[in-house]
Coordinates of C-alpha atoms in Angstrom, one line a residue:
Chain H
X1 CA 38.9 -6.6 2.5
X2 CA 39.3 -9.6 0.3
X3 CA 42.8 -10.7 -0.1
X4 CA 42.2 -11.8 -3.7
X5 CA 41.6 -8.3 -4.7
X6 CA 44.8 -6.6 -5.8
X7 CA 43.6 -3.1 -5.6
X8 CA 40.8 -1.8 -3.4
X9 CA 38.2 -0.4 -5.7
X10 CA 34.9 0.6 -4.4
X11 CA 33.1 -0.9 -7.3
X12 CA 34.5 -3.4 -9.7
X13 CA 32.5 -4.6 -12.6
X14 CA 34.0 -7.5 -14.6
X15 CA 32.8 -9.2 -17.8
X16 CA 29.3 -7.8 -17.3
X17 CA 26.9 -8.9 -20.0
X18 CA 23.2 -8.7 -20.3
X19 CA 21.3 -10.0 -23.2
X20 CA 17.7 -9.1 -24.1
X21 CA 16.5 -11.8 -26.4
X22 CA 19.9 -12.1 -28.0
X23 CA 20.6 -8.4 -28.1
X24 CA 23.5 -7.6 -25.9
X25 CA 22.8 -4.2 -24.4
X26 CA 25.9 -4.5 -22.3
X27 CA 28.6 -6.7 -23.7
X28 CA 31.6 -7.9 -21.6
X29 CA 31.9 -4.6 -19.8
X30 CA 34.5 -4.0 -17.2
X31 CA 34.6 -0.8 -15.1
X32 CA 36.3 0.1 -11.9
X33 CA 35.4 3.0 -9.6
X34 CA 37.6 4.2 -6.8
X35 CA 36.6 5.8 -3.5
X36 CA 35.5 9.5 -3.7
X37 CA 35.7 9.5 -7.4
X38 CA 33.2 11.2 -9.8
X39 CA 32.9 9.0 -12.8
X40 CA 30.9 10.2 -15.7
X41 CA 29.5 7.8 -18.3
X42 CA 28.8 9.3 -21.7
X43 CA 27.9 7.7 -25.0
X44 CA 25.4 7.9 -27.8
X45 CA 21.8 6.8 -27.4
X46 CA 21.4 3.1 -26.9
X47 CA 25.0 2.7 -25.7
X48 CA 23.8 0.9 -22.6
X49 CA 24.5 3.6 -20.1
X50 CA 21.2 3.4 -18.2
X51 CA 21.3 -0.4 -18.4
X52 CA 24.7 -0.4 -16.6
X53 CA 23.1 1.5 -13.7
X54 CA 20.1 -0.8 -13.8
X55 CA 22.4 -3.8 -13.5
X56 CA 24.3 -2.3 -10.6
X57 CA 21.2 -1.4 -8.6
X58 CA 19.5 -4.7 -9.3
X59 CA 16.7 -3.5 -11.5
X60 CA 17.9 -5.7 -14.4
X61 CA 19.6 -9.0 -13.8
X62 CA 23.0 -9.7 -15.4
X63 CA 23.3 -12.6 -17.8
X64 CA 27.0 -13.0 -17.1
X65 CA 29.7 -11.3 -15.1
X66 CA 30.2 -9.9 -11.7
X67 CA 29.6 -6.6 -9.9
X68 CA 31.6 -6.3 -6.6
X69 CA 30.9 -3.5 -4.2
X70 CA 33.3 -3.4 -1.3
X71 CA 33.9 -7.1 -1.8
X72 CA 30.1 -7.9 -1.8
X73 CA 28.7 -9.5 -4.9
X74 CA 25.7 -7.5 -6.0
X75 CA 24.4 -9.6 -8.8
X76 CA 22.5 -12.0 -6.5
X77 CA 21.1 -9.4 -4.2
X78 CA 17.6 -7.9 -4.4
X79 CA 17.1 -4.2 -4.9
X80 CA 16.5 -3.2 -1.3
X81 CA 19.5 -5.3 -0.2
X82 CA 21.7 -3.5 -2.7
X83 CA 20.5 -0.2 -1.2
X84 CA 21.3 -1.5 2.3
X85 CA 24.8 -2.4 1.0
X86 CA 25.3 1.3 0.3
X87 CA 24.3 2.0 -3.4
X88 CA 21.8 4.7 -4.2
X89 CA 20.2 5.3 -7.5
X90 CA 18.5 8.4 -9.0
X91 CA 16.3 7.8 -12.0
X92 CA 16.4 9.7 -15.3
X93 CA 12.9 11.3 -14.8
X94 CA 12.6 12.7 -11.3
X95 CA 11.1 9.9 -9.3
X96 CA 9.6 11.4 -6.1
X97 CA 6.4 11.0 -4.2
X98 CA 4.2 13.7 -5.6
X99 CA 1.4 13.2 -3.0
X100 CA 3.7 13.8 -0.1
X101 CA 5.5 16.9 1.1
X102 CA 9.2 17.5 0.7
X103 CA 9.7 16.7 4.3
X104 CA 7.9 13.4 4.0
X105 CA 9.7 12.5 0.9
X106 CA 13.0 12.9 2.7
X107 CA 11.8 11.3 5.8
X108 CA 10.7 8.1 4.0
X109 CA 14.3 7.8 2.6
X110 CA 15.9 8.2 6.0
X111 CA 17.5 4.8 6.6
X112 CA 15.6 3.6 9.7
X113 CA 12.4 1.6 10.1
X114 CA 12.7 -0.1 6.8
X115 CA 10.8 -3.2 8.0
X116 CA 7.1 -3.5 8.3
X117 CA 7.3 -3.3 12.1
X118 CA 9.9 -0.6 11.9
X119 CA 7.6 1.5 9.7
X120 CA 4.7 1.1 12.1
X121 CA 6.7 2.1 15.1
X122 CA 8.9 4.8 13.4
X123 CA 9.0 8.0 15.4
X124 CA 9.8 11.4 13.9
X125 CA 12.4 12.3 16.5
X126 CA 14.9 15.1 16.7
X127 CA 17.5 13.0 14.8
X128 CA 15.2 12.6 11.8
X129 CA 14.2 16.2 11.8
X130 CA 17.7 17.5 12.0
X131 CA 18.9 15.2 9.3
X132 CA 16.0 16.2 7.0
X133 CA 16.7 19.8 7.6
X134 CA 20.4 19.4 7.0
X135 CA 19.8 17.6 3.6
X136 CA 17.0 20.1 2.7
X137 CA 19.5 22.9 3.1
X138 CA 22.1 21.1 0.9
X139 CA 19.5 20.6 -1.9
X140 CA 18.3 24.2 -1.7
X141 CA 14.8 23.2 -0.5
X142 CA 15.0 24.4 3.1
X143 CA 12.1 26.8 2.6
X144 CA 9.9 24.2 0.9
X145 CA 9.8 21.4 3.5
X146 CA 6.0 21.6 3.8
X147 CA 5.4 22.0 0.1
X148 CA 3.7 19.2 -1.8
X149 CA 6.4 17.6 -4.0
X150 CA 3.9 17.7 -6.9
X151 CA 4.2 21.5 -7.3
X152 CA 8.0 21.8 -7.2
X153 CA 9.7 22.9 -10.4
X154 CA 11.4 20.3 -12.5
X155 CA 14.8 21.2 -11.3
X156 CA 13.7 21.2 -7.7
X157 CA 12.3 17.7 -8.2
X158 CA 15.7 16.6 -9.4
X159 CA 17.3 18.0 -6.4
X160 CA 14.8 16.4 -4.1
X161 CA 15.5 13.1 -5.5
X162 CA 19.2 13.6 -5.1
X163 CA 18.4 14.6 -1.5
X164 CA 16.4 11.4 -1.0
X165 CA 19.6 9.5 -2.0
X166 CA 21.9 11.6 0.2
X167 CA 19.8 11.0 3.3
X168 CA 20.3 7.3 2.9
X169 CA 24.1 8.0 3.3
X170 CA 25.1 5.7 0.4
X171 CA 28.7 5.2 -0.3
X172 CA 28.0 5.1 -4.0
X173 CA 25.5 7.4 -5.7
X174 CA 24.4 6.8 -9.2
X175 CA 22.8 9.7 -11.0
X176 CA 21.1 9.3 -14.4
X177 CA 21.1 12.7 -16.2
X178 CA 20.8 14.9 -13.1
X179 CA 20.8 18.2 -15.0
X180 CA 18.4 17.2 -17.8
X181 CA 15.8 19.9 -18.3
X182 CA 17.5 22.3 -15.9
X183 CA 18.0 26.0 -16.5
X184 CA 21.5 27.4 -16.6
X185 CA 21.4 28.7 -13.1
X186 CA 20.1 25.4 -11.8
X187 CA 22.9 23.6 -13.6
X188 CA 25.5 25.7 -11.8
X189 CA 23.9 25.0 -8.5
X190 CA 23.7 21.3 -9.2
X191 CA 27.4 21.2 -10.1
X192 CA 28.1 22.9 -6.8
X193 CA 25.9 20.4 -5.0
X194 CA 27.7 17.5 -6.7
X195 CA 31.0 19.0 -5.6
X196 CA 29.8 19.0 -2.0
X197 CA 28.5 15.5 -2.3
X198 CA 31.8 13.9 -3.5
X199 CA 33.6 14.9 -0.3
X200 CA 31.8 12.0 1.3
X201 CA 30.6 9.8 -1.5
X202 CA 31.6 8.2 -4.8
X203 CA 29.4 9.2 -7.7
X204 CA 28.6 7.7 -11.1
X205 CA 26.9 10.1 -13.4
X206 CA 25.3 9.6 -16.8
X207 CA 25.2 12.9 -18.6
X208 CA 24.9 14.3 -22.1
X209 CA 25.7 17.9 -21.3
X210 CA 29.4 18.1 -22.2
X211 CA 29.9 21.4 -20.4
X212 CA 28.6 20.0 -17.3
X213 CA 30.7 16.8 -17.7
X214 CA 33.9 18.9 -18.0
X215 CA 32.9 20.8 -14.8
X216 CA 32.5 17.8 -12.6
X217 CA 34.2 14.7 -14.0
X218 CA 37.4 13.1 -12.6
X219 CA 37.3 10.4 -15.2
X220 CA 35.1 9.8 -18.1
X221 CA 34.0 6.4 -19.5
X222 CA 32.6 6.4 -23.0
X223 CA 30.3 3.5 -23.8
X224 CA 29.4 2.4 -27.3
X225 CA 27.2 -0.6 -28.2
X226 CA 27.5 -2.0 -24.7
X227 CA 31.3 -1.8 -24.5
X228 CA 33.8 0.6 -23.2
X229 CA 35.1 2.7 -26.1
X230 CA 37.5 4.9 -24.2
X231 CA 38.3 5.8 -20.7
X232 CA 40.3 8.5 -18.9
X233 CA 40.4 12.2 -18.2
X234 CA 38.1 14.4 -20.1
X235 CA 40.9 15.9 -22.2
X236 CA 42.1 12.4 -23.2
X237 CA 38.6 11.2 -24.1
X238 CA 37.8 14.4 -26.0
X239 CA 40.8 13.9 -28.3
X240 CA 40.3 10.2 -28.8
X241 CA 39.6 9.7 -32.5
X242 CA 37.3 6.8 -31.8
X243 CA 35.2 8.9 -29.5
X244 CA 35.1 11.8 -32.0
X245 CA 33.9 9.4 -34.6
X246 CA 31.0 7.8 -32.8
X247 CA 29.9 10.5 -30.4
X248 CA 31.5 13.9 -30.2
X249 CA 32.0 14.4 -34.0
X250 CA 28.5 15.4 -34.9
Chain J
X1 CA 5.8 20.0 11.3
X2 CA 5.6 18.8 14.9
X3 CA 7.7 15.9 16.1
X4 CA 4.9 14.2 17.8
X5 CA 2.2 12.8 15.5
X6 CA -1.1 12.7 17.2
X7 CA -3.6 10.0 16.4
X8 CA -6.2 12.3 15.1
X9 CA -6.0 16.0 14.4
X10 CA -8.4 18.1 16.4
X11 CA -11.0 18.3 13.6
X12 CA -10.8 14.5 13.2
X13 CA -11.5 13.9 16.9
X14 CA -14.7 15.9 16.4
X15 CA -15.6 13.7 13.4
X16 CA -14.8 10.6 15.4
X17 CA -17.0 11.7 18.3
X18 CA -19.8 12.6 15.9
X19 CA -19.6 9.1 14.3
X20 CA -19.5 7.4 17.6
X21 CA -22.5 9.5 18.8
X22 CA -24.5 8.6 15.7
X23 CA -23.8 4.9 15.9
X24 CA -24.0 4.4 19.6
X25 CA -26.7 7.0 20.6
X26 CA -28.7 8.3 17.7
X27 CA -29.4 5.1 15.8
X28 CA -30.4 3.0 18.9
X29 CA -32.8 5.8 20.0
X30 CA -34.3 6.5 16.7
X31 CA -34.7 3.0 15.2
X32 CA -36.6 0.0 16.5
X33 CA -35.0 -3.3 17.0
X34 CA -35.6 -4.5 13.5
X35 CA -34.1 -1.4 11.8
X36 CA -31.2 -1.4 14.2
X37 CA -30.4 -5.0 13.3
X38 CA -30.4 -4.0 9.6
X39 CA -28.0 -1.1 10.4
X40 CA -25.9 -3.6 12.3
X41 CA -25.8 -5.6 9.1
X42 CA -24.8 -2.6 7.0
X43 CA -22.0 -1.9 9.5
X44 CA -20.5 -5.3 9.0
X45 CA -19.7 -4.1 5.4
X46 CA -18.1 -1.0 6.9
X47 CA -15.3 -3.2 8.2
X48 CA -14.6 -4.4 4.7
X49 CA -14.8 -0.8 3.3
X50 CA -12.4 0.3 6.0
X51 CA -9.9 -2.3 5.0
X52 CA -10.3 -1.3 1.4
X53 CA -9.5 2.3 2.2
X54 CA -6.1 1.3 3.5
X55 CA -5.4 -1.4 0.9
X56 CA -6.9 0.3 -2.2
X57 CA -7.2 4.0 -1.4
X58 CA -3.8 4.4 0.3
X59 CA -1.8 1.4 -1.0
X60 CA -3.3 1.3 -4.5
X61 CA -3.9 -2.4 -4.3
X62 CA -7.4 -3.0 -5.7
X63 CA -8.9 -6.3 -4.4
X64 CA -12.1 -7.4 -6.0
X65 CA -12.2 -10.4 -3.7
X66 CA -12.8 -9.0 -0.2
X67 CA -15.9 -11.3 -0.1
X68 CA -13.5 -14.2 0.3
X69 CA -12.4 -12.9 3.7
X70 CA -15.8 -11.6 4.8
X71 CA -17.2 -15.0 3.9
X72 CA -14.5 -17.0 5.6
X73 CA -14.9 -15.0 8.8
X74 CA -18.6 -15.5 8.6
X75 CA -18.4 -19.2 7.9
X76 CA -16.1 -19.8 10.9
X77 CA -18.6 -18.1 13.1
X78 CA -21.5 -20.0 11.5
X79 CA -19.7 -23.4 11.9
X80 CA -19.5 -22.8 15.6
X81 CA -23.1 -21.7 15.9
X82 CA -24.3 -24.6 13.8
X83 CA -22.4 -27.2 15.9
X84 CA -23.9 -25.6 19.0
X85 CA -27.4 -25.9 17.7
X86 CA -26.9 -29.5 16.3
X87 CA -27.0 -31.2 19.7
X88 CA -28.0 -34.9 19.5
X89 CA -31.3 -34.0 21.2
X90 CA -32.2 -31.3 18.7
X91 CA -31.2 -33.5 15.8
X92 CA -32.7 -36.7 17.1
X93 CA -34.8 -37.3 13.9
X94 CA -31.7 -37.4 11.7
X95 CA -30.3 -40.7 10.7
X96 CA -27.0 -39.5 12.3
X97 CA -28.0 -37.3 15.3
X98 CA -25.5 -34.7 16.5
X99 CA -24.2 -33.5 13.1
X100 CA -25.4 -30.5 11.3
X101 CA -28.6 -31.1 9.4
X102 CA -27.2 -30.5 5.9
X103 CA -24.5 -33.1 6.5
X104 CA -27.2 -35.6 7.3
X105 CA -29.1 -34.7 4.2
X106 CA -26.0 -35.4 2.2
X107 CA -25.5 -38.8 3.6
X108 CA -22.5 -37.9 5.9
X109 CA -22.4 -40.1 8.9
X110 CA -19.8 -38.4 11.0
X111 CA -18.5 -34.9 11.5
X112 CA -15.5 -34.1 9.2
X113 CA -12.3 -33.7 11.2
X114 CA -11.9 -30.1 10.3
X115 CA -15.2 -29.2 11.8
X116 CA -14.2 -30.7 15.2
X117 CA -12.2 -27.7 16.5
X118 CA -15.2 -25.5 15.9
X119 CA -16.8 -27.0 19.0
X120 CA -14.5 -24.6 20.9
X121 CA -15.6 -20.9 21.1
X122 CA -12.0 -19.8 21.8
X123 CA -10.7 -21.7 18.8
X124 CA -13.5 -20.2 16.7
X125 CA -12.6 -16.6 17.7
X126 CA -9.1 -17.4 16.8
X127 CA -10.1 -19.0 13.5
X128 CA -12.3 -16.1 12.5
X129 CA -9.2 -14.0 12.1
X130 CA -6.6 -16.6 11.4
X131 CA -8.2 -18.5 8.5
X132 CA -8.9 -15.5 6.3
X133 CA -5.6 -13.9 7.2
X134 CA -3.7 -17.1 6.4
X135 CA -5.4 -17.3 3.0
X136 CA -4.7 -13.6 2.4
X137 CA -1.1 -14.2 3.3
X138 CA -0.8 -17.1 0.8
X139 CA -2.4 -15.1 -2.0
X140 CA -0.4 -12.0 -1.3
X141 CA 2.9 -13.7 -0.9
X142 CA 2.4 -15.6 -4.2
X143 CA 1.4 -12.4 -6.0
X144 CA 3.5 -9.6 -4.5
X145 CA 6.7 -11.5 -4.2
X146 CA 6.4 -12.1 -7.9
X147 CA 5.5 -8.5 -8.4
X148 CA 2.1 -9.1 -9.8
X149 CA 0.1 -6.0 -9.2
X150 CA -2.6 -3.6 -10.5
X151 CA -5.3 -5.0 -12.7
X152 CA -3.8 -8.5 -12.7
X153 CA -4.0 -8.7 -9.0
X154 CA -7.6 -7.5 -9.0
X155 CA -8.5 -10.1 -11.6
X156 CA -6.8 -12.9 -9.6
X157 CA -8.6 -11.9 -6.4
X158 CA -11.9 -12.0 -8.3
X159 CA -11.1 -15.4 -9.7
X160 CA -10.3 -16.7 -6.2
X161 CA -13.7 -15.3 -5.0
X162 CA -15.4 -17.2 -7.8
X163 CA -13.4 -20.4 -7.1
X164 CA -14.3 -20.2 -3.4
X165 CA -18.0 -19.8 -4.2
X166 CA -17.9 -22.8 -6.6
X167 CA -16.1 -24.8 -4.0
X168 CA -18.6 -24.0 -1.2
X169 CA -21.6 -24.7 -3.5
X170 CA -20.0 -27.9 -4.8
X171 CA -19.1 -29.4 -1.4
X172 CA -22.6 -29.3 -0.1
X173 CA -22.1 -32.0 2.5
X174 CA -19.3 -30.1 4.2
X175 CA -20.5 -26.5 3.7
X176 CA -24.2 -26.5 3.3
X177 CA -23.9 -25.7 -0.4
X178 CA -25.8 -22.9 -2.0
X179 CA -28.1 -22.5 1.0
X180 CA -25.2 -21.9 3.3
X181 CA -25.2 -22.6 7.0
X182 CA -28.7 -21.7 8.2
X183 CA -30.9 -22.2 11.2
X184 CA -28.4 -20.9 13.8
X185 CA -30.0 -20.5 17.2
X186 CA -27.8 -19.9 20.2
X187 CA -24.4 -18.5 21.1
X188 CA -23.1 -20.2 24.3
X189 CA -26.7 -21.0 25.2
X190 CA -28.0 -17.6 24.5
X191 CA -30.7 -17.1 21.8
X192 CA -29.1 -15.0 19.1
X193 CA -32.5 -14.1 17.6
X194 CA -33.9 -12.4 20.7
X195 CA -34.2 -8.6 20.8
X196 CA -31.9 -8.5 23.7
X197 CA -29.1 -10.4 21.8
X198 CA -29.6 -8.2 18.8
X199 CA -29.0 -5.1 20.9
X200 CA -25.9 -6.6 22.3
X201 CA -24.6 -7.6 18.9
X202 CA -25.3 -4.2 17.5
X203 CA -23.2 -2.5 20.2
X204 CA -20.5 -5.1 19.9
X205 CA -20.4 -4.4 16.2
X206 CA -20.2 -0.7 16.8
X207 CA -17.4 -1.1 19.4
X208 CA -15.4 -3.4 17.2
X209 CA -15.9 -1.0 14.3
X210 CA -14.7 2.0 16.2
X211 CA -11.8 -0.1 17.5
X212 CA -10.9 -1.1 13.9
X213 CA -11.2 2.6 12.9
X214 CA -8.6 3.6 15.5
X215 CA -6.3 0.7 14.4
X216 CA -6.7 1.9 10.8
X217 CA -5.9 5.4 11.8
X218 CA -2.8 4.2 13.7
X219 CA -1.5 2.7 10.5
X220 CA -2.5 5.7 8.5
X221 CA -0.6 8.2 10.6
X222 CA 2.5 6.1 11.0
X223 CA 5.3 6.1 8.5
X224 CA 3.6 3.0 7.1
X225 CA 0.7 5.1 6.0
X226 CA 3.0 7.5 4.1
X227 CA 4.8 4.5 2.6
X228 CA 1.5 3.2 1.3
X229 CA 1.0 6.5 -0.5
X230 CA 4.6 6.4 -1.8
X231 CA 4.1 2.8 -3.0
X232 CA 0.9 3.7 -4.8
X233 CA 2.7 6.6 -6.5
X234 CA 6.3 5.3 -7.3
X235 CA 6.8 1.8 -6.3
X236 CA 10.3 1.6 -7.7
X237 CA 11.4 4.6 -5.8
X238 CA 10.3 2.9 -2.6
X239 CA 12.2 -0.2 -3.5
X240 CA 15.3 1.8 -4.3
X241 CA 15.0 3.6 -1.0
X242 CA 15.7 0.2 0.7
X243 CA 12.2 -1.1 1.4
X244 CA 11.1 -4.6 0.5
X245 CA 7.9 -3.4 -1.1
X246 CA 6.2 -6.9 -1.2
X247 CA 6.3 -7.2 2.6
X248 CA 4.4 -3.9 3.0
X249 CA 1.8 -5.0 0.5
X250 CA 1.4 -8.4 2.2
X251 CA 0.9 -6.7 5.5
X252 CA -1.8 -4.3 4.4
X253 CA -3.6 -6.9 2.4
X254 CA -3.7 -9.2 5.4
X255 CA -4.9 -6.3 7.7
X256 CA -7.7 -5.6 5.2
X257 CA -8.6 -9.3 5.2
X258 CA -8.7 -9.3 9.0
X259 CA -11.1 -6.4 9.1
X260 CA -13.3 -8.1 6.5
X261 CA -13.3 -11.3 8.6
X262 CA -14.5 -9.5 11.7
X263 CA -17.2 -7.9 9.6
X264 CA -18.2 -11.4 8.3
X265 CA -18.4 -12.9 11.8
X266 CA -20.6 -10.0 13.0
X267 CA -22.7 -10.5 9.9
X268 CA -23.4 -14.1 10.8
X269 CA -24.3 -13.2 14.3
X270 CA -26.7 -10.5 13.4
X271 CA -28.3 -12.0 10.3
X272 CA -28.4 -15.5 11.6
X273 CA -26.9 -17.4 8.6
X274 CA -24.0 -17.4 6.2
X275 CA -24.2 -18.4 2.5
X276 CA -22.0 -18.3 -0.6
X277 CA -24.0 -15.3 -1.9
X278 CA -21.9 -13.1 0.4
X279 CA -18.6 -14.5 -0.9
X280 CA -18.6 -14.3 -4.7
X281 CA -17.8 -11.7 -7.3
X282 CA -20.9 -9.6 -7.0
X283 CA -20.8 -9.0 -3.3
X284 CA -17.0 -8.4 -3.5
X285 CA -17.5 -5.7 -6.1
X286 CA -20.3 -4.2 -4.1
X287 CA -17.9 -3.9 -1.2
X288 CA -15.5 -1.9 -3.4
X289 CA -18.4 0.4 -4.3
X290 CA -19.2 1.0 -0.6
X291 CA -15.6 2.1 -0.3
X292 CA -15.6 4.2 -3.4
X293 CA -18.9 6.0 -2.6
X294 CA -17.7 6.8 0.9
X295 CA -14.4 8.0 -0.4
X296 CA -11.5 5.7 -0.8
X297 CA -9.1 8.0 1.0
X298 CA -11.3 8.5 4.0
X299 CA -11.6 6.0 6.8
X300 CA -14.7 7.8 8.1
X301 CA -16.1 7.9 4.6
X302 CA -15.8 4.2 4.3
X303 CA -18.3 3.8 7.1
X304 CA -20.8 6.3 5.8
X305 CA -20.4 4.8 2.4
X306 CA -21.3 1.4 3.6
X307 CA -24.3 2.8 5.5
X308 CA -25.6 4.9 2.6
X309 CA -25.2 2.4 -0.2
X310 CA -26.7 -0.4 1.9
X311 CA -29.6 1.8 3.0
X312 CA -30.2 2.8 -0.6
X313 CA -30.0 -0.9 -1.6
X314 CA -32.6 -1.9 0.9
X315 CA -35.0 0.9 0.0
X316 CA -34.7 0.4 -3.7
X317 CA -34.7 -3.3 -3.8
X318 CA -37.8 -3.4 -1.6
X319 CA -39.7 -1.5 -4.2
X320 CA -37.9 -2.3 -7.5
X321 CA -35.8 -5.5 -6.9
X322 CA -34.7 -5.8 -10.6
X323 CA -33.4 -2.2 -10.7
X324 CA -30.9 -2.4 -8.0
X325 CA -28.0 -3.8 -10.1
X326 CA -28.5 -1.1 -12.7
X327 CA -28.6 1.5 -9.9
X328 CA -25.4 0.2 -8.4
X329 CA -23.6 0.2 -11.8
X330 CA -24.8 3.8 -12.4
X331 CA -23.6 4.7 -8.9
X332 CA -20.2 3.3 -9.6
X333 CA -19.9 5.2 -12.9
X334 CA -21.0 8.4 -11.1
X335 CA -18.5 8.0 -8.4
X336 CA -15.7 7.4 -10.9
X337 CA -16.6 10.2 -13.3
X338 CA -18.2 12.9 -11.1
X339 CA -16.9 12.6 -7.6
X340 CA -13.8 10.4 -7.5
X341 CA -13.2 11.0 -3.8
X342 CA -16.7 10.0 -2.9
X343 CA -18.9 11.5 -0.2
X344 CA -15.8 12.4 1.8
X345 CA -14.4 14.3 -1.1
X346 CA -17.7 16.3 -1.5
X347 CA -17.7 17.0 2.2
X348 CA -14.1 18.2 2.2
X349 CA -14.7 20.4 -0.8
X350 CA -18.1 21.9 0.0
X351 CA -19.0 21.5 3.6
X352 CA -15.8 21.5 5.6
X353 CA -14.7 25.0 4.4
X354 CA -18.1 26.3 5.6
X355 CA -17.6 24.6 8.9
X356 CA -14.2 26.1 9.3
X357 CA -15.4 29.5 8.3
X358 CA -18.3 29.2 10.7
X359 CA -16.0 28.2 13.5
X360 CA -13.6 31.1 12.9
X361 CA -16.3 33.8 12.5
X362 CA -18.5 32.8 15.4
X363 CA -15.9 31.1 17.6
X364 CA -18.3 28.6 18.9
X365 CA -17.6 25.0 19.4
X366 CA -20.1 23.0 17.3
X367 CA -21.7 24.1 14.1
X368 CA -23.5 22.3 11.4
X369 CA -24.8 18.9 11.1
X370 CA -22.5 15.9 11.2
X371 CA -21.4 14.4 7.9
X372 CA -18.6 12.1 6.8
X373 CA -15.1 13.3 7.6
X374 CA -12.2 14.3 5.6
X375 CA -9.2 12.1 4.9

């Protein structure tokens, strides 16, 4: 670990700013995530929540500031290099390969054979199959391995995408609204799934569903106009007058 | 879900055998030398269509410039043949004997340096693949690393096809201009216009095509094949699963270019000349139509598509030359609107179920007449 870092955070974001034609979607943001923490980011629409995830995973380039992940600067890396460093990202709308089966979706996300040659010579051996089955069991899709992903329900698609992240074994998982559009029973199962996941990973979640946030969050960060408005336990944040005014009050 | 992935499924082996049988046994027995040579010409387009199945059908990268690579492969072969037939004795009447005739007509007095290596057959064989692939590599790196894709990529490939045609026509002294490189006679001393040579070229073409088909299938059944589908569907997801998407696109584009180049070289050998009319926009779009009619998701379909459309083209343009372009346009519209998966899709929907039912009811080996295969 870097000597210069006083405390060992898994992810430390400092002074992060991104400006789209002068509009600062994220403005001088600092955020620290510890190992095995579930951090939930909430905030009104347009607060910059998704943009923060985009910046971390390299989809959007920062105008200023730094994102350090285990001492590695992520702001200059390309998307796939950030994935190799150990950061996984789930998108807001389920982003899966509809023309492939559940098994194939998971297999493609298995972290081996990621080069052109590697993909051509990749073999579906026992290790891959076991791992795919293990993950499929976690995400409640064990009986659907040969199903085309296109015909899964919305909730199952969300799980599949979470599974595709898990099979990469990232150290940090970023989930953008994982329970959006899910039924109540699916939400409960998803919360259960996330609670299993955090035993081995750190997780950043963006979520609007306050009930769900209370169930899972260790700490909550409230974003507003690209800045951190409040941060701390759910109880503290809930009673913060600033938060009530801009977000929870209505 | 078996751990071992076989090259072909059982049914596909039957389709492969049927195709090989048609090409290597049926056609040579049924058709005379002239017709067989024509079919050999059609088959050279099947190479291009095969590349397009991988590149466009699977990878979603539409190239409207496959004529570039077909042409470059063909020109490399033509340059070698032209040099061989331009011996000082054969060209004694020229003001500079020993250089290709069109150079002499254009007042060139010596062979350009970049023509020199084409005296060597080994170098030519290498160049047939290397030159088109090198260009494909440059184009695809420039585009895909900058994340240019979709319709923009298609337009740029089309523009490059147009530029290459203009360049070839404009540099008459070096390329033979609009006439192309003509009057090719021998390959290593062997008359390429003899019946004997045409038979050999036909079978070489079939063998190379079946080889390319197996290579394409190897790519298709590997994880690479599934990644192509994934990239076509959700490129970002592939990127955020840790793949450098551009590299995969570059590879498949170069592979498609290599297939086209082999087709081009075989075209020159069988037709006996090469000209810019096989390079530009119209031939490049025709090649996409061969692929679309055959079925852009079927490597077998690509070959039947190239054969069918070209046979239709020959028949129709013999009787109504001015109608062909309209017919072709109509065909493309029909494929897009009515049967988007081409002949292979029709086969899969309507004929294959019958075959399977027939097989399961009667439990006999072979039923029904051979048609293009699924997937």
